[in-house]
PDB file of C-alpha atoms and ligand atoms in Angstrom:
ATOM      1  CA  UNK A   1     -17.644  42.246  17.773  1.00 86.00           C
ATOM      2  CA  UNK A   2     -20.385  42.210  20.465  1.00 90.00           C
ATOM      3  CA  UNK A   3     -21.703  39.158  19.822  1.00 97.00           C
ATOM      4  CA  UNK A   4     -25.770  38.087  20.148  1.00 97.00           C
ATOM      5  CA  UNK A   5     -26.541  35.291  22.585  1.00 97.00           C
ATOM      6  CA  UNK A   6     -28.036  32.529  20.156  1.00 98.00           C
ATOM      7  CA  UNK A   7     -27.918  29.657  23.078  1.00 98.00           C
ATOM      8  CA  UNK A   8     -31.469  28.306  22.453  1.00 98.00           C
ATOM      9  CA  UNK A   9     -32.700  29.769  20.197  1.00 98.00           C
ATOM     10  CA  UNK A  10     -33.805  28.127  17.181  1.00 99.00           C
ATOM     11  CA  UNK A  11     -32.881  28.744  13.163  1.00 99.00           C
ATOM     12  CA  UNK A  12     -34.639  27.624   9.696  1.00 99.00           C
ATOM     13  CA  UNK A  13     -32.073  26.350   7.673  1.00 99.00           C
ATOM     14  CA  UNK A  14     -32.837  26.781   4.210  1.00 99.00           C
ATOM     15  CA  UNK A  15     -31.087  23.843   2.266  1.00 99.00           C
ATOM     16  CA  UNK A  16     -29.110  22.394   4.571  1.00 99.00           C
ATOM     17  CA  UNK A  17     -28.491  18.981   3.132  1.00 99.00           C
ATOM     18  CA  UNK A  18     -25.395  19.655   0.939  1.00 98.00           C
ATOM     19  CA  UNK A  19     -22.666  22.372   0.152  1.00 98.00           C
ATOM     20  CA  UNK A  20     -23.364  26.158   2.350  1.00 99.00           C
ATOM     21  CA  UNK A  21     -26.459  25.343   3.856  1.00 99.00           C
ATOM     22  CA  UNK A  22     -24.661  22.358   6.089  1.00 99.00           C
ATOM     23  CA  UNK A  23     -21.631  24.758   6.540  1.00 98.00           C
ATOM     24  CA  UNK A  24     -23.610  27.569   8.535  1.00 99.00           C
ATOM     25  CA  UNK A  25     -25.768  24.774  10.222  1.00 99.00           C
ATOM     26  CA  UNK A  26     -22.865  23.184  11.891  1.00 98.00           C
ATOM     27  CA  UNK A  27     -21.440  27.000  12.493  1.00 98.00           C
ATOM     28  CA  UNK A  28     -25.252  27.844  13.857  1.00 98.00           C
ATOM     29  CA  UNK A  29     -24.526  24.611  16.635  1.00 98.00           C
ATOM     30  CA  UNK A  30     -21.615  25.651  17.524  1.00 98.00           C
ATOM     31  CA  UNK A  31     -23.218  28.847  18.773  1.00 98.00           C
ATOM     32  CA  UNK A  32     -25.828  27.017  20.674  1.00 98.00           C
ATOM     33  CA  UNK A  33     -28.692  27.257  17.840  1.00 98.00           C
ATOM     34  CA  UNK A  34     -31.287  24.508  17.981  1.00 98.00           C
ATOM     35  CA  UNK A  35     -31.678  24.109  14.250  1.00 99.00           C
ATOM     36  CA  UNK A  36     -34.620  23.219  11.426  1.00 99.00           C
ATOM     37  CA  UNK A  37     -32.888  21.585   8.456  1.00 99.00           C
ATOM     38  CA  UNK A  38     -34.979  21.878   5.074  1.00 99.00           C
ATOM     39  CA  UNK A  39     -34.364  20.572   1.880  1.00 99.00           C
ATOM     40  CA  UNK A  40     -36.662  18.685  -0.163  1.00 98.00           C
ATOM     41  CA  UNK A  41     -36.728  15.106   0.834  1.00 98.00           C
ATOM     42  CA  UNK A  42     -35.973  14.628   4.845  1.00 98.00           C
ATOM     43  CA  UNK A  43     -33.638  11.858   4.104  1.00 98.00           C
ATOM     44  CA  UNK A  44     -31.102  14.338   2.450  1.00 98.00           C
ATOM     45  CA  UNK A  45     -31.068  15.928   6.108  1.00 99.00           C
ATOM     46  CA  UNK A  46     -31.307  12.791   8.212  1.00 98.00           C
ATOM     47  CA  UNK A  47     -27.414  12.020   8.739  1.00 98.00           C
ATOM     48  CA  UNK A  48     -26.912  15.207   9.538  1.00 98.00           C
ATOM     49  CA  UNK A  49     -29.270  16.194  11.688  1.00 98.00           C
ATOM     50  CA  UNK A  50     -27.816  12.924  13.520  1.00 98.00           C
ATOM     51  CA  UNK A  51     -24.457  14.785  13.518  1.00 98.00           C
ATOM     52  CA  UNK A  52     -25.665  17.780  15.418  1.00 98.00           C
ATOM     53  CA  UNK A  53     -27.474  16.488  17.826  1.00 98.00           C
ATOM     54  CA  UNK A  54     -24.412  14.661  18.931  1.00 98.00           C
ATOM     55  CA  UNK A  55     -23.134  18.392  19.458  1.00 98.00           C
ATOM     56  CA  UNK A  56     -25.689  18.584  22.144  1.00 98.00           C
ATOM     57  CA  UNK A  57     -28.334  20.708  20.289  1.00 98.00           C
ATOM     58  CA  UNK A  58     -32.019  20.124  19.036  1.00 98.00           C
ATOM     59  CA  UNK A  59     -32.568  19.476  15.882  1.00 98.00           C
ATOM     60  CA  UNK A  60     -36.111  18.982  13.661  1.00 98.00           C
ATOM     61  CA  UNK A  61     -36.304  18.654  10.160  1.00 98.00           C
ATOM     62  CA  UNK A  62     -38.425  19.669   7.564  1.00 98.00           C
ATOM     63  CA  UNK A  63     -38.895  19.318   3.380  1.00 98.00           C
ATOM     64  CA  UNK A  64     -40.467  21.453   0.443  1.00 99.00           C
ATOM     65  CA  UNK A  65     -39.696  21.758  -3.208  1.00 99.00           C
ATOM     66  CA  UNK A  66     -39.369  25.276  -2.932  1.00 99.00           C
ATOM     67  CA  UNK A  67     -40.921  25.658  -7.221  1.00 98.00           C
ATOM     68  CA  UNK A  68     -44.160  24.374  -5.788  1.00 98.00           C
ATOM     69  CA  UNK A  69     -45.751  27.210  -4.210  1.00 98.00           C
ATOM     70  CA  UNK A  70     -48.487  24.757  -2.145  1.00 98.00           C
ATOM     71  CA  UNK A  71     -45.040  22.653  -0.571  1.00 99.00           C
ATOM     72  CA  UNK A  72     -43.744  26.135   1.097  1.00 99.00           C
ATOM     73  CA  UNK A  73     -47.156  27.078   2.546  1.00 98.00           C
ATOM     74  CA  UNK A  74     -47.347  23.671   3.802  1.00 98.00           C
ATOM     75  CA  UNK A  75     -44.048  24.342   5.355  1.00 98.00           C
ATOM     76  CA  UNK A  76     -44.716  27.013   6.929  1.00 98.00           C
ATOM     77  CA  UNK A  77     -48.294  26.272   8.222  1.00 98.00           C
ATOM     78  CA  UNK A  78     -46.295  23.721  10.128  1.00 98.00           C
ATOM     79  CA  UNK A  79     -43.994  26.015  11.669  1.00 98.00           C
ATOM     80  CA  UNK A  80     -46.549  28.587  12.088  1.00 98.00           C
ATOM     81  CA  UNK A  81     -48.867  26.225  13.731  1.00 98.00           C
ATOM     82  CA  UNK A  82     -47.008  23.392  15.413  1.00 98.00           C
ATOM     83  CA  UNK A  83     -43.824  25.149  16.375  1.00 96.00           C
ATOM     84  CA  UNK A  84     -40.639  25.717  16.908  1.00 98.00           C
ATOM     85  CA  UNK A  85     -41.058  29.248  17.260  1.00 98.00           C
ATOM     86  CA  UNK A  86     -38.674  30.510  14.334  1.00 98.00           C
ATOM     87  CA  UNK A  87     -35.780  33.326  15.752  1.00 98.00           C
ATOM     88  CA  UNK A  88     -33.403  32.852  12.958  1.00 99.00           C
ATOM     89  CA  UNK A  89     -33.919  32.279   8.534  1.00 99.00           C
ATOM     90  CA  UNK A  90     -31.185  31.712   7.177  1.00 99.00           C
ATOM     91  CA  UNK A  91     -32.748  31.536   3.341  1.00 99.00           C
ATOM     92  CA  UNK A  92     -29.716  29.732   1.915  1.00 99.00           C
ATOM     93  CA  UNK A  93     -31.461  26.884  -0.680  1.00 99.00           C
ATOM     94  CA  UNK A  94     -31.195  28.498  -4.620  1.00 99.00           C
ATOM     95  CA  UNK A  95     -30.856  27.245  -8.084  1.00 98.00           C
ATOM     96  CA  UNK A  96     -28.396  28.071 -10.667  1.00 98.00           C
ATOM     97  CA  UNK A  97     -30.002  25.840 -14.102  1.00 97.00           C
ATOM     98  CA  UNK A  98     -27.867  26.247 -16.840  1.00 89.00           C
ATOM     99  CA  UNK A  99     -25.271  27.998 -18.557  1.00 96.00           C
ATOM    100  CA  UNK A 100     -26.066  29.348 -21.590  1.00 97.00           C
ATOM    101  CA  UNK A 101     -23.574  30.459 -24.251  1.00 97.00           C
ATOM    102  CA  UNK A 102     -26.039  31.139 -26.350  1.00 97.00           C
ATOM    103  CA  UNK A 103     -27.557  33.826 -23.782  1.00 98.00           C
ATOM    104  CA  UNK A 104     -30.279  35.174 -25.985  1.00 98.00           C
ATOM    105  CA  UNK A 105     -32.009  31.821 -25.881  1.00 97.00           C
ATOM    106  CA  UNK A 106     -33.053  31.146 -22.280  1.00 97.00           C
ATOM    107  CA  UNK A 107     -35.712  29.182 -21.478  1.00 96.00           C
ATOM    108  CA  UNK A 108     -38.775  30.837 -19.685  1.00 97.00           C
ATOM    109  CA  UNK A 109     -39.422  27.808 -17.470  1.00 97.00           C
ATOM    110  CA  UNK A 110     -35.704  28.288 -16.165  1.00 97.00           C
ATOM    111  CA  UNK A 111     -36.792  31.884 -15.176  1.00 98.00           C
ATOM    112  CA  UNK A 112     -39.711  30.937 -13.769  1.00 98.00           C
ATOM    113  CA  UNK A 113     -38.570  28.438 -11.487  1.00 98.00           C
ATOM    114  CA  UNK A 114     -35.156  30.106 -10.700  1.00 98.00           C
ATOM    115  CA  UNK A 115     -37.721  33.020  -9.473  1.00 98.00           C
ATOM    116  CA  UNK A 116     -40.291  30.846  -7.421  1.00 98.00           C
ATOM    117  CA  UNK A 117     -36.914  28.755  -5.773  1.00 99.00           C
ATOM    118  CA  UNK A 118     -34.647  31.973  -5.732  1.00 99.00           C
ATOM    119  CA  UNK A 119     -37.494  34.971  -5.216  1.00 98.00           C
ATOM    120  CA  UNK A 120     -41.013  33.426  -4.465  1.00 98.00           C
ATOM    121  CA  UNK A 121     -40.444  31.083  -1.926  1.00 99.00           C
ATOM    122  CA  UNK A 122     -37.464  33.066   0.098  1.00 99.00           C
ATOM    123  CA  UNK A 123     -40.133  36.287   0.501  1.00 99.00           C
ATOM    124  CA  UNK A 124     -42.554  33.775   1.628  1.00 99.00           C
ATOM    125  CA  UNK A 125     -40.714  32.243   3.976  1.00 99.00           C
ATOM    126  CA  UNK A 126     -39.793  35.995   5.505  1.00 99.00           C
ATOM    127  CA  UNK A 127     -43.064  37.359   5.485  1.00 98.00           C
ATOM    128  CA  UNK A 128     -44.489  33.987   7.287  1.00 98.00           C
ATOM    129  CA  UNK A 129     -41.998  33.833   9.730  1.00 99.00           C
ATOM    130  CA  UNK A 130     -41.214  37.377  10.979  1.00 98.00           C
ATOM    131  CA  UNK A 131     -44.446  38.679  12.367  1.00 98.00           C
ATOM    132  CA  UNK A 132     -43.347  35.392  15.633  1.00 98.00           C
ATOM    133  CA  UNK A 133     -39.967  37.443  15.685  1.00 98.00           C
ATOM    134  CA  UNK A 134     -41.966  40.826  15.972  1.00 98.00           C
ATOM    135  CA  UNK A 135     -44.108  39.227  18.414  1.00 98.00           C
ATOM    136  CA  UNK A 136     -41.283  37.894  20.496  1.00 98.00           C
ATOM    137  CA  UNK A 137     -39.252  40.962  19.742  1.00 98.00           C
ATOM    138  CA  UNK A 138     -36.249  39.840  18.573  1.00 98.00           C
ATOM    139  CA  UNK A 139     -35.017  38.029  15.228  1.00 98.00           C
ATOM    140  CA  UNK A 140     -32.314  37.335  12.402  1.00 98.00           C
ATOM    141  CA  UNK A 141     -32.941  37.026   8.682  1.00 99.00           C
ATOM    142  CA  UNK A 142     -30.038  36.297   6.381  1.00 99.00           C
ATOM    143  CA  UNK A 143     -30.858  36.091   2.916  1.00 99.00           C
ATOM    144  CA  UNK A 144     -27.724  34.374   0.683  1.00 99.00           C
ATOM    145  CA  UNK A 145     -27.109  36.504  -2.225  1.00 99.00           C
ATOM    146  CA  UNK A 146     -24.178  36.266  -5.193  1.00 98.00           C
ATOM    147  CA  UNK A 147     -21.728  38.300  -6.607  1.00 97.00           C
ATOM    148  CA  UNK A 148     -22.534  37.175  -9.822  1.00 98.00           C
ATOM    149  CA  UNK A 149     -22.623  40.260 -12.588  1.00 97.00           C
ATOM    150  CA  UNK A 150     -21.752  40.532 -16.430  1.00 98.00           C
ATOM    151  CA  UNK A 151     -23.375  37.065 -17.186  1.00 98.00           C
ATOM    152  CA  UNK A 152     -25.520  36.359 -19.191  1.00 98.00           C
ATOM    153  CA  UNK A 153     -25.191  33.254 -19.341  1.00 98.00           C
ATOM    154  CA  UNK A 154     -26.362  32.694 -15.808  1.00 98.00           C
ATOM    155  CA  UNK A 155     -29.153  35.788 -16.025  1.00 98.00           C
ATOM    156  CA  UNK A 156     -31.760  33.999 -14.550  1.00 98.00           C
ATOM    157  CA  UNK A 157     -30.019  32.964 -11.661  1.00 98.00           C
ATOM    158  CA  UNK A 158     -27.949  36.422 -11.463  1.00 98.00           C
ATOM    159  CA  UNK A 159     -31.281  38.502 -11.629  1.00 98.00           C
ATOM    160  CA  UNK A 160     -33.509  35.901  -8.991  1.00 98.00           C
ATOM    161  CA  UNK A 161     -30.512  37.532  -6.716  1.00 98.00           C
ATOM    162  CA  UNK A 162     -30.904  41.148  -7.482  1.00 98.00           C
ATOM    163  CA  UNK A 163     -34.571  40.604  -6.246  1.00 98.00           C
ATOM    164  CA  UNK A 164     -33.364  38.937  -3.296  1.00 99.00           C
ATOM    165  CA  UNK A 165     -30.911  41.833  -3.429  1.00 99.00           C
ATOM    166  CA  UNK A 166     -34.033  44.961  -3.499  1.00 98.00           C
ATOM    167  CA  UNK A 167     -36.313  42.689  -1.113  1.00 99.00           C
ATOM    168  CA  UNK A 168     -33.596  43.292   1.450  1.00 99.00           C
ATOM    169  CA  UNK A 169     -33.506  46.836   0.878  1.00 98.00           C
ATOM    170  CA  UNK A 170     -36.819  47.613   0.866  1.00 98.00           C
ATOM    171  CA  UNK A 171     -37.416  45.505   4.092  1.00 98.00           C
ATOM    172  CA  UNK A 172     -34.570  45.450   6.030  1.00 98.00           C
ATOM    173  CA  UNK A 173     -35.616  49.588   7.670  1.00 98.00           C
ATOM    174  CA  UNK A 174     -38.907  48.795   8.606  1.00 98.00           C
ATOM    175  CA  UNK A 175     -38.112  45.911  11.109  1.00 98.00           C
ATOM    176  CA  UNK A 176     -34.715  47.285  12.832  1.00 96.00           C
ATOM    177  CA  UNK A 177     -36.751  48.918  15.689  1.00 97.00           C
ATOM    178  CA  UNK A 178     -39.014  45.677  15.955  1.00 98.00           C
ATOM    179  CA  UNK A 179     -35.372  44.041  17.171  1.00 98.00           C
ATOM    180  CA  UNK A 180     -35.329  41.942  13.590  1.00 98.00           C
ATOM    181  CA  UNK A 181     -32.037  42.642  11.571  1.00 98.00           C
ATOM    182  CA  UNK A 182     -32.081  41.299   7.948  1.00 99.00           C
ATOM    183  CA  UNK A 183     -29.326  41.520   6.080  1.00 99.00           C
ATOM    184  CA  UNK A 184     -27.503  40.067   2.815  1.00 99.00           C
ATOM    185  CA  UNK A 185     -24.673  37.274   2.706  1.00 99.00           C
ATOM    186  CA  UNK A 186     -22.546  36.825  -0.319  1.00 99.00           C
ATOM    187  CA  UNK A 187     -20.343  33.138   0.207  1.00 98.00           C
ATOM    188  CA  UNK A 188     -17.982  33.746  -2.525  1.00 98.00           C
ATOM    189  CA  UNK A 189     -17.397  31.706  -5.082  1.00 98.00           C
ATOM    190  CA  UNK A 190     -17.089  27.838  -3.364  1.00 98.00           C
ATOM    191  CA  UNK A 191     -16.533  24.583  -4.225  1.00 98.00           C
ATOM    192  CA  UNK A 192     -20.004  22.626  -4.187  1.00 98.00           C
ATOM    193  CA  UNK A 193     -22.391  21.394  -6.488  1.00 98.00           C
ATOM    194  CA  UNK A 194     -23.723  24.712  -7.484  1.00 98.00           C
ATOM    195  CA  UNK A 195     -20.599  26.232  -7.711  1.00 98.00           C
ATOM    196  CA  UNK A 196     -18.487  24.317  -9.329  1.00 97.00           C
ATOM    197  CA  UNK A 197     -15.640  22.245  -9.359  1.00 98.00           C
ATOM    198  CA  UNK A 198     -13.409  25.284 -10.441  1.00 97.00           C
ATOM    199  CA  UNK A 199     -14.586  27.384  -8.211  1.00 98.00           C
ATOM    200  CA  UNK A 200     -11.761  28.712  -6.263  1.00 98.00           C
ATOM    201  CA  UNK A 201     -12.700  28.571  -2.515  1.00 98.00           C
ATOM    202  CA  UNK A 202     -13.204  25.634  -0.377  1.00 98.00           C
ATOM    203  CA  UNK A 203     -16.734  25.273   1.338  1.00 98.00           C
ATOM    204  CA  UNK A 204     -15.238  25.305   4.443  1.00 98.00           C
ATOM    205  CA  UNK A 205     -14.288  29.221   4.114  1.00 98.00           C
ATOM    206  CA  UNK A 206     -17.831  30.511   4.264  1.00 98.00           C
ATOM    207  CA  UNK A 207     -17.074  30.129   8.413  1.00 98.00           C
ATOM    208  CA  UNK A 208     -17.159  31.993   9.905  1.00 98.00           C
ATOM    209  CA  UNK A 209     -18.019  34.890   8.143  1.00 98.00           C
ATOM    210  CA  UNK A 210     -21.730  33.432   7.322  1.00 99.00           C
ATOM    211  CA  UNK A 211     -22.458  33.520  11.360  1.00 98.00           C
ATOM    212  CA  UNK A 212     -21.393  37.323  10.984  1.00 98.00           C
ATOM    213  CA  UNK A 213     -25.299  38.955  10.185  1.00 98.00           C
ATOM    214  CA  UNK A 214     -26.694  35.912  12.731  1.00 98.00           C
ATOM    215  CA  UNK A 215     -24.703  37.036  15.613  1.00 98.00           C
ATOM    216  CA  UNK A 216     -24.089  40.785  15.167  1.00 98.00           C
ATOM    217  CA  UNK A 217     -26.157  42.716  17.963  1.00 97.00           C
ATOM    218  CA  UNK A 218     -25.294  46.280  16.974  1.00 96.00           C
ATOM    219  CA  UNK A 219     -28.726  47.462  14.698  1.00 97.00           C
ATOM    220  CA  UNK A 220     -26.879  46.633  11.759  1.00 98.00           C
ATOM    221  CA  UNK A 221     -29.592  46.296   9.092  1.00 98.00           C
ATOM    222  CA  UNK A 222     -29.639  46.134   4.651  1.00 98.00           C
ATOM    223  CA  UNK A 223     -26.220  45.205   4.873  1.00 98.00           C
ATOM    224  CA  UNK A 224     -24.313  43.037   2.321  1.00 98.00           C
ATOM    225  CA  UNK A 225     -21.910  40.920   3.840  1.00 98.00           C
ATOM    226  CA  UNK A 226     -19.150  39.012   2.601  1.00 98.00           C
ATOM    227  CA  UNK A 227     -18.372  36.120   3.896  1.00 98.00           C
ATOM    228  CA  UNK A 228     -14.952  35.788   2.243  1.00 98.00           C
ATOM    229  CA  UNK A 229     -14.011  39.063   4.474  1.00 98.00           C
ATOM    230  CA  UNK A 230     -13.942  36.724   7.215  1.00 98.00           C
ATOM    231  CA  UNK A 231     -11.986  33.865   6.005  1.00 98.00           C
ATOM    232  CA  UNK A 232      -9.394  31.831   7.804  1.00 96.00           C
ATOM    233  CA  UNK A 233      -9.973  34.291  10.917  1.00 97.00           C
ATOM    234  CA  UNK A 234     -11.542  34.145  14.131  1.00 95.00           C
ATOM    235  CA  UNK A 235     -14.567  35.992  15.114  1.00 95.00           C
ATOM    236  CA  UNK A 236     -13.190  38.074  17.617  1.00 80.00           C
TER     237      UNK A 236
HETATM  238  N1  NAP B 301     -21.399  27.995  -4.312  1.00 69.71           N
HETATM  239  C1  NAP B 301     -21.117  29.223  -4.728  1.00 69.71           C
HETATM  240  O1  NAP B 301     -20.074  29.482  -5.343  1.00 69.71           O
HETATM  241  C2  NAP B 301     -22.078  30.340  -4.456  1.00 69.71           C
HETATM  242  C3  NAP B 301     -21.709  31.654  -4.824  1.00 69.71           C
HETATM  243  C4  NAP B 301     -22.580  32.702  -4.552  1.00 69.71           C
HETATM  244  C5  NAP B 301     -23.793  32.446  -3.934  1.00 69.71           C
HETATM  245  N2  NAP B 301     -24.135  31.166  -3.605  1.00 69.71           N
HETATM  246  C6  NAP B 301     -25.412  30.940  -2.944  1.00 69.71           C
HETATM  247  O2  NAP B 301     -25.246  30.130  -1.782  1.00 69.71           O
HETATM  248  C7  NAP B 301     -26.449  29.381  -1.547  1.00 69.71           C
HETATM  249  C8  NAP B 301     -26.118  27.915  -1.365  1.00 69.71           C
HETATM  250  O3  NAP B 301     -25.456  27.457  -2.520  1.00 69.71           O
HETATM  251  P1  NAP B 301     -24.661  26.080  -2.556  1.00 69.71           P
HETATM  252  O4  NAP B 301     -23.520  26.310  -3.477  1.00 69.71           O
HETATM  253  O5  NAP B 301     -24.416  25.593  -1.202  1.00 69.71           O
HETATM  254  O6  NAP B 301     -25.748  25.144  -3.316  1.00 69.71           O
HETATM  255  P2  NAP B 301     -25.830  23.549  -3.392  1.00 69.71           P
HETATM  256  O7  NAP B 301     -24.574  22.911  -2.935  1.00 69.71           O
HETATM  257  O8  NAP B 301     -26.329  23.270  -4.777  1.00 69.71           O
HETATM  258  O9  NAP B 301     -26.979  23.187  -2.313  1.00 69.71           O
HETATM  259  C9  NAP B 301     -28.277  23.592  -2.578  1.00 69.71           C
HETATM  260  C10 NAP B 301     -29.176  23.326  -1.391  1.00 69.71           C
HETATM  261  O10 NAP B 301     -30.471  23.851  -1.717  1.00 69.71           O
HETATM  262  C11 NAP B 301     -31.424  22.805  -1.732  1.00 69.71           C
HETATM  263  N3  NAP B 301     -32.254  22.919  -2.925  1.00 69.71           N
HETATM  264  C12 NAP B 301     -31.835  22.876  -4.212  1.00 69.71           C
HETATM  265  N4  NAP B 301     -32.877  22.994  -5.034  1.00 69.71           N
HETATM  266  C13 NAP B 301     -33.979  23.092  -4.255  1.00 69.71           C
HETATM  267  C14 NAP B 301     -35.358  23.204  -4.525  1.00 69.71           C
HETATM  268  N5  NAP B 301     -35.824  23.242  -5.782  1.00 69.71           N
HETATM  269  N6  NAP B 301     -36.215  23.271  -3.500  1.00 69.71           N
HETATM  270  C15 NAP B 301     -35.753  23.200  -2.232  1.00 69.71           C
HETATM  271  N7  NAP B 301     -34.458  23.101  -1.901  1.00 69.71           N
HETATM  272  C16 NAP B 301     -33.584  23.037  -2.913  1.00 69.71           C
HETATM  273  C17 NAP B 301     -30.638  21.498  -1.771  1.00 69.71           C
HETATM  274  O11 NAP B 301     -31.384  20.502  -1.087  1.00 69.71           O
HETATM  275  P3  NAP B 301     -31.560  18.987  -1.646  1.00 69.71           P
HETATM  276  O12 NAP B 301     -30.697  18.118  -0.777  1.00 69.71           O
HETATM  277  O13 NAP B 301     -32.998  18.675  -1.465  1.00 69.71           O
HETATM  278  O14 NAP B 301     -31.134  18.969  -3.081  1.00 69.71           O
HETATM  279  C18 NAP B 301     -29.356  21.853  -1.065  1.00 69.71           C
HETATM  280  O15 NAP B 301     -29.489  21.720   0.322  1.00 69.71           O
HETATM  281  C19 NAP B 301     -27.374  29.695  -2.722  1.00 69.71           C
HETATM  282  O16 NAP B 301     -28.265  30.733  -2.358  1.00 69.71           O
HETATM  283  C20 NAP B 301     -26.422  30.199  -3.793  1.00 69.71           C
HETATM  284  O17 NAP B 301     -27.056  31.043  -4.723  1.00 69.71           O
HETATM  285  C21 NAP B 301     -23.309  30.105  -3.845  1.00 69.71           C
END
């Protein structure tokens, strides 16, 4: 794989304190990245950022309840205004609420929020942050999908990702000649505290297949990859 040279250039991780999100930021350093960690109190982020700077990288960090619309502009005025100049979203942070056996009875505030954490917030942060890649002519968005179908139990979580799912399809075209390729990444089903202690896969197996749609260089663009494809391998 011809691989993109990321040495420098800087990424918004999108819940980065815990479980994925701290996976692909330590991947992202490895690859030279200089890294924004959000979640949604700084001291979930402050130990690590602490470990990745030791790797020789810069590292800032931000917060934002992503439910509260007024905490992601705030955000993002930041980075708009004050800098760094984002090259890389990786929109990782979601919510999975409940389980519900009894599936006909779902509350609307679960739908609502899993849309403005899951939906609202990640289109947001893509339409506030590309127009500096278009500027600068080059860019990366990942958006973290699931795999998740014939639940539902889980529907508001499962259908916040099929939005994520047509946002990425209805974008993705109309930035590829701006040098911006967004694409889809779908983990697998892992071990952390969204999913689950049964879950089958360790954390540690989204590497390095969740670097694979930061570091391709070849147009690729509305493509769904899975991370699992990648698993145990090196990036060659
Ligand atoms: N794990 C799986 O099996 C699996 C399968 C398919 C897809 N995925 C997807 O992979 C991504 C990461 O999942 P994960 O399993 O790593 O989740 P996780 O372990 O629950 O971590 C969630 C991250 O998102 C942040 N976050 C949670 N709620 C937030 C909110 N309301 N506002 C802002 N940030 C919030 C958390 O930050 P705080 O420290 O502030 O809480 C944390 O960093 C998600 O998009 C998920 O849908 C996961």
């Amino acid at each position: 794989m011809k691989k993109a040279d990321t040495r420098g250039k800087w990424a918004l991780i999108t819940g980065a304190s815990r479980g994925i999100g701290r996976q692909v930021s330590f991947g992202l350093a490895e690859y030279g990245c200089n890294l924004v960690l959000h979640s949604r109190d700084e001291a979930h982020t402050t130990a690590l950022a602490g470990e990745l700077r030791a790797k020789g990288i810069e590292v800032r960090q931000v917060s934002a309840e992503l439910s509260d619309p007024a905490q992601v502009e705030s955000m993002l005025d930041r980075l708009v205004n004050d800098g760094p100049e984002i090259d890389i979203v990786y929109n990782n942070a979601a919510i999975q609420i409940g389980y519900h056996e009894d599936w006909l009875n779902v509350p609307t505030e679960e739908i609502r929020v899993s849309f403005e954490v899951n939906c609202t917030a990640l289109i947001r942060i893509c339409h506030r942050l590309i127009p500096g890649m278009i500027a600068r002519g080059w860019g990366r968005v990942v958006n973290v999908t699931s795999g998740v179908k014939d639940q539902p139990q889980l529907i508001a979580y499962a259908v916040s990702k099929a939005v994520v799912d047509k946002f990425v399809m209805d974008t993705a075209d109309h930035l590829k000649d701006k040098g911006i390729l967004m694409n889809l990444m779908d983990p697998g089903w892992l071990r952390t505290d969204l999913g689950g202690p049964n879950a089958p896969g360790a954390v540690e197996s989204v590497l390095p297949g969740a670097l694979v749609p930061v570091l391709i260089d070849d147009g690729t663009v509305g493509k769904l990859y899975h991370a699992q494809d990648w698993a145990g391998k090196e990036l060659d």
